[in-house]
Coordinates of C-alpha atoms in Angstrom, one line a residue:
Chain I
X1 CA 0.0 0.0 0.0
X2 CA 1.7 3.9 -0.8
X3 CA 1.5 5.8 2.1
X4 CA 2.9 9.3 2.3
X5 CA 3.2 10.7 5.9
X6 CA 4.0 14.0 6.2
X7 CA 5.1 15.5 9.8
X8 CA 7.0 18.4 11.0
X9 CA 3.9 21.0 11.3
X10 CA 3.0 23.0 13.9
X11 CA 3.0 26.8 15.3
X12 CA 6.3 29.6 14.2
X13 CA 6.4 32.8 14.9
X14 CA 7.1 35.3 11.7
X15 CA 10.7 35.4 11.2
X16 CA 11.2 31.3 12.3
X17 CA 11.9 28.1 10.7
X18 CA 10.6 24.6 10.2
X19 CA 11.4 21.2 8.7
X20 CA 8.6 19.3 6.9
X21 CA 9.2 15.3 6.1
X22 CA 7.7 13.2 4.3
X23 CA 7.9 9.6 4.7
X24 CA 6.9 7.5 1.4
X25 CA 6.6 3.7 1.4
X26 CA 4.8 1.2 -0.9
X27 CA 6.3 2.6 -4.4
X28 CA 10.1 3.1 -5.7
X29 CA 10.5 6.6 -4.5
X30 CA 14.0 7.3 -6.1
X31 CA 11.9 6.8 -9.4
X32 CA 9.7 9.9 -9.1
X33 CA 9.8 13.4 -8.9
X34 CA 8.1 14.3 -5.9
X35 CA 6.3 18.2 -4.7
X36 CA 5.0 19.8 -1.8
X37 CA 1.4 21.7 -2.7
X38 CA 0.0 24.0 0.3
X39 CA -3.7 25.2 0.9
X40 CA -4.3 28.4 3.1
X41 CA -7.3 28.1 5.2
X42 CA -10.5 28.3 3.1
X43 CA -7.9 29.1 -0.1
X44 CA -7.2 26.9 -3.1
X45 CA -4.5 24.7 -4.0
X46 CA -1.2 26.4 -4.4
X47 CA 2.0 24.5 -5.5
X48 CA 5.2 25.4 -3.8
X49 CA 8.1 23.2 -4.6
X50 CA 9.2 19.9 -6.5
X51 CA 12.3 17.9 -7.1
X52 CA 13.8 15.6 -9.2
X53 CA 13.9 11.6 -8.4
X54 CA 17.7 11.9 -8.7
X55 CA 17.5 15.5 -6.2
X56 CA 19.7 17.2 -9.0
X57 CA 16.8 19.1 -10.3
X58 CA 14.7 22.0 -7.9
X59 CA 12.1 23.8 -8.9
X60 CA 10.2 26.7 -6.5
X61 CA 7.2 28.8 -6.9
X62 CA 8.3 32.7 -6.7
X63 CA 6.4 32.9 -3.5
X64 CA 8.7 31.0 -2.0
X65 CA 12.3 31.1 -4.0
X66 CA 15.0 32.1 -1.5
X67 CA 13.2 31.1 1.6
X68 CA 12.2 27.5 1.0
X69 CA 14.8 24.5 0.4
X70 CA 13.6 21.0 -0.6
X71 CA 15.6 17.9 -0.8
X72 CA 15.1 13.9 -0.7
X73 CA 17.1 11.5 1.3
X74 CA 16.1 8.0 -1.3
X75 CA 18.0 5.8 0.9
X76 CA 15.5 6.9 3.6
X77 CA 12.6 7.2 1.4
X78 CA 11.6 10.9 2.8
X79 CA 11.4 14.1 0.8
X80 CA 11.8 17.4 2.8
X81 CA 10.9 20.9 3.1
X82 CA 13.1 23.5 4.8
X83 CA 11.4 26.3 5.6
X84 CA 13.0 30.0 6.8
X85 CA 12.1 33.6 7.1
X86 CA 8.4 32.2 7.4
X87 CA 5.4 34.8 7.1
X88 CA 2.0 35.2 8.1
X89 CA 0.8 34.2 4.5
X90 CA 2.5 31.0 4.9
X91 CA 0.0 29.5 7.0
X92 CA -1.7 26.4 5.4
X93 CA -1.8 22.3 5.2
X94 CA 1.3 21.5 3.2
X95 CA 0.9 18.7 1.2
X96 CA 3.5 15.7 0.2
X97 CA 3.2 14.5 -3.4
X98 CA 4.6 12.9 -6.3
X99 CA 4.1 15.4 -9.2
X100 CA 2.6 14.8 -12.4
X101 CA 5.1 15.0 -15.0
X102 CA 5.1 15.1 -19.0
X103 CA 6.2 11.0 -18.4
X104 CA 5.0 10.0 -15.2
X105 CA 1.7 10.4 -13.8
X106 CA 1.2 8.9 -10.6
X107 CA -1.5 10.3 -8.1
X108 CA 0.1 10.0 -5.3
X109 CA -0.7 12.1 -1.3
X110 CA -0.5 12.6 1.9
X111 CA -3.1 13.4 4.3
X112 CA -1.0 17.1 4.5
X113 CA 0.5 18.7 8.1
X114 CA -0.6 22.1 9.0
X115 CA 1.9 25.2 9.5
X116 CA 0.2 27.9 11.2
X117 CA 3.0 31.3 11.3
X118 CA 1.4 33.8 14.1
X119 CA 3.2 35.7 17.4
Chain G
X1 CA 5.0 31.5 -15.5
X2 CA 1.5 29.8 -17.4
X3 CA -1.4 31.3 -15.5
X4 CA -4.6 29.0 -15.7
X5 CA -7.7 30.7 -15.5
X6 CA -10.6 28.5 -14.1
X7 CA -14.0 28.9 -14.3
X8 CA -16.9 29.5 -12.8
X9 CA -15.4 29.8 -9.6
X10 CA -18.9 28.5 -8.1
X11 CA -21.3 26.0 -9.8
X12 CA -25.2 25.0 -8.1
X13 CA -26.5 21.9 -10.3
X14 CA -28.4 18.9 -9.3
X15 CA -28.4 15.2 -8.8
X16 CA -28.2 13.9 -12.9
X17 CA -27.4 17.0 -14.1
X18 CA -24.9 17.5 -16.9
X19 CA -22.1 20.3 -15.6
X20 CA -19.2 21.1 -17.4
X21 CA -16.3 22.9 -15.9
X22 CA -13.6 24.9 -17.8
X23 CA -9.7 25.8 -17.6
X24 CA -8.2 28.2 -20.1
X25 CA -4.0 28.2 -20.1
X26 CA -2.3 31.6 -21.0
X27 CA -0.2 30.0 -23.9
X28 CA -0.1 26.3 -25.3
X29 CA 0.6 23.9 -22.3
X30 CA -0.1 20.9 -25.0
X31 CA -2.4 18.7 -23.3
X32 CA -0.6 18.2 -20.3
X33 CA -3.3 19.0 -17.7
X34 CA -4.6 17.2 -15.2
X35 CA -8.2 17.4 -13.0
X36 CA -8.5 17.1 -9.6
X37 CA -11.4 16.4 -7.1
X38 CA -11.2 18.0 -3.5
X39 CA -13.4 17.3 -0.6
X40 CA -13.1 19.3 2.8
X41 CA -10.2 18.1 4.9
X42 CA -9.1 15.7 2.3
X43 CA -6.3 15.3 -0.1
X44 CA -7.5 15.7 -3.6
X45 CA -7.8 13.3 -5.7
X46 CA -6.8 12.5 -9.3
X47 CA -9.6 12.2 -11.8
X48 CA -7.9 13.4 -15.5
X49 CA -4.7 13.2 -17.0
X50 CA -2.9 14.0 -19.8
X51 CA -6.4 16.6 -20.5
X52 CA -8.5 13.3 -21.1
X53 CA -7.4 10.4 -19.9
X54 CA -9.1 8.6 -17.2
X55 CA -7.4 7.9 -13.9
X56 CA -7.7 4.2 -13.0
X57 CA -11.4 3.5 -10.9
X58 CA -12.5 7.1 -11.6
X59 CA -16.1 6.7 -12.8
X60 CA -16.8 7.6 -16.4
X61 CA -19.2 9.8 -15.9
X62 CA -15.7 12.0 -15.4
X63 CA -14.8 13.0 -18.9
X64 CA -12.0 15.9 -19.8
X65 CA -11.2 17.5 -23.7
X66 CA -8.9 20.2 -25.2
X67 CA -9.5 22.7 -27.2
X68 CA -6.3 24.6 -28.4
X69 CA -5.5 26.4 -24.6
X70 CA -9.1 26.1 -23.5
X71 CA -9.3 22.3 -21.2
X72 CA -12.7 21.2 -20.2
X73 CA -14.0 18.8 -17.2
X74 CA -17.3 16.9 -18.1
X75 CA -19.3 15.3 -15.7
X76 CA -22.1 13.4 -17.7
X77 CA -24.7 13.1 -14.9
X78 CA -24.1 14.4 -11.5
X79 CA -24.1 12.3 -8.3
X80 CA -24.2 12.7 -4.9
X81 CA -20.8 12.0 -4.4
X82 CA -19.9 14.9 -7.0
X83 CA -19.8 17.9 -5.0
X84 CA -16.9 18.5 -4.3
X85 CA -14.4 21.5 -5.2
X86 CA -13.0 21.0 -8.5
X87 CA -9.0 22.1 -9.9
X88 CA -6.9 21.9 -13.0
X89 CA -3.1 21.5 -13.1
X90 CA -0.8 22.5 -15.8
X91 CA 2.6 20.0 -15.6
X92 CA 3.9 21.4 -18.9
X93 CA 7.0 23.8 -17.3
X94 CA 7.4 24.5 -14.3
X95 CA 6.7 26.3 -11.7
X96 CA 3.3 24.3 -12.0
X97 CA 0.1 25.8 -11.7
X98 CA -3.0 25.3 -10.4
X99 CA -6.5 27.2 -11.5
X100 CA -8.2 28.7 -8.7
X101 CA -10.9 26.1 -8.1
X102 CA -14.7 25.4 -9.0
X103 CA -16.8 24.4 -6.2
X104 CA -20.0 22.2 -7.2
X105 CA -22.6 23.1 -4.7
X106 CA -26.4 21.4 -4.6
X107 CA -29.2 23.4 -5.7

């Protein structure tokens, strides 16, 4: 069964920083380029981040360029999400997922981890 | 960056109704588009790819077509199970994009 878990969510005050993983199991992981999507509160779907299944290729919405870091351990099977200088508007349930690409199109995600940013 | 432009943002239809929901790309993304379905406090979920093809156990009712840069979702006869916020995704550069999202209310 594919299971992505994320964790690493919680409260930061403006200014802070945070680590989201994401644990995948149940698929080769190494094979697919994998994203994080967020979703303010009430808000649509809003993609942040994906990376290559090697890790040699990043790729960051402008929202986020220069702030946010994401990476992928495949011998650990977790894909991650450093996050600095974090802002108010950052607030939302960040999703793990694979991302659809021009060759692969697996549907895989997690259940998302929430990141609230407020003094 | 390839701004999608998704519309209506709000849709009231009925049980068997025929609703069609629409995604226009500002230049050619080819057909690489995909449809999702999203319920409150869930993941979404995968319904189109590749503009029109099916994603495995998604009913067929769930139909999607291109038109140049104008994508369309068609659902043939609605069910209760079908409202449900609706979102296209272009995967043709990146950054990737989503439209801004259709909710399917009951009238």
């Amino acid at each position: 069964e594919v299971q992505l878990l994320e964790s690493g969510g919680g409260l930061v005050q403006p200014g802070g920083s945070l680590r989201l993983s994401c644990a995948a199991s149940g698929f080769i992981f190494s094979s697919y380029a994998m994203s994080w999507v967020r979703q303010a509160p009430g808000k649509g779907l809003e993609w942040v981040s994906a990376i290559s299944g090697s890790g040699g290729s990043t790729y960051y919405a402008d929202s986020v360029k220069g702030r946010f870091t994401i990476s992928r351990d495949n011998s650990k099977n977790t894909l991650y999400l450093q996050m600095n200088s974090l802002r108010a508007e950052d607030t939302a349930v960040y999703y793990c997922a694979t991302q659809m690409t021009t060759v692969t199109k697996v549907p895989y995600w997690g259940q998302g981890t929430l990141v609230t940013v407020s003094s | 960056d390839i701004q999608m432009t998704q519309s209506p943002s709000t849709l009231s239809a009925s049980v068997g109704d025929r609703v069609t929901i629409t995604c226009r790309a500002s230049q050619s993304i080819s057909f690489w588009l995909a449809w999702y379905q999203q319920k409150p406090g869930k993941a979404p979920k995968l319904l189109i790819y590749d503009a029109s093809s099916l994603e495995s156990g998604v009913p067929s009712r769930f139909s999607g077509s291109v038109s140049g840069t104008e994508f369309t979702l068609t659902i043939s006869s609605l069910q209760p199970d079908d409202f449900a916020t609706y979102y296209c995704q272009q995967y043709y550069s990146y950054p990737v994009t989503f439209g801004q999202g259709t909710k399917l209310e009951i009238k």
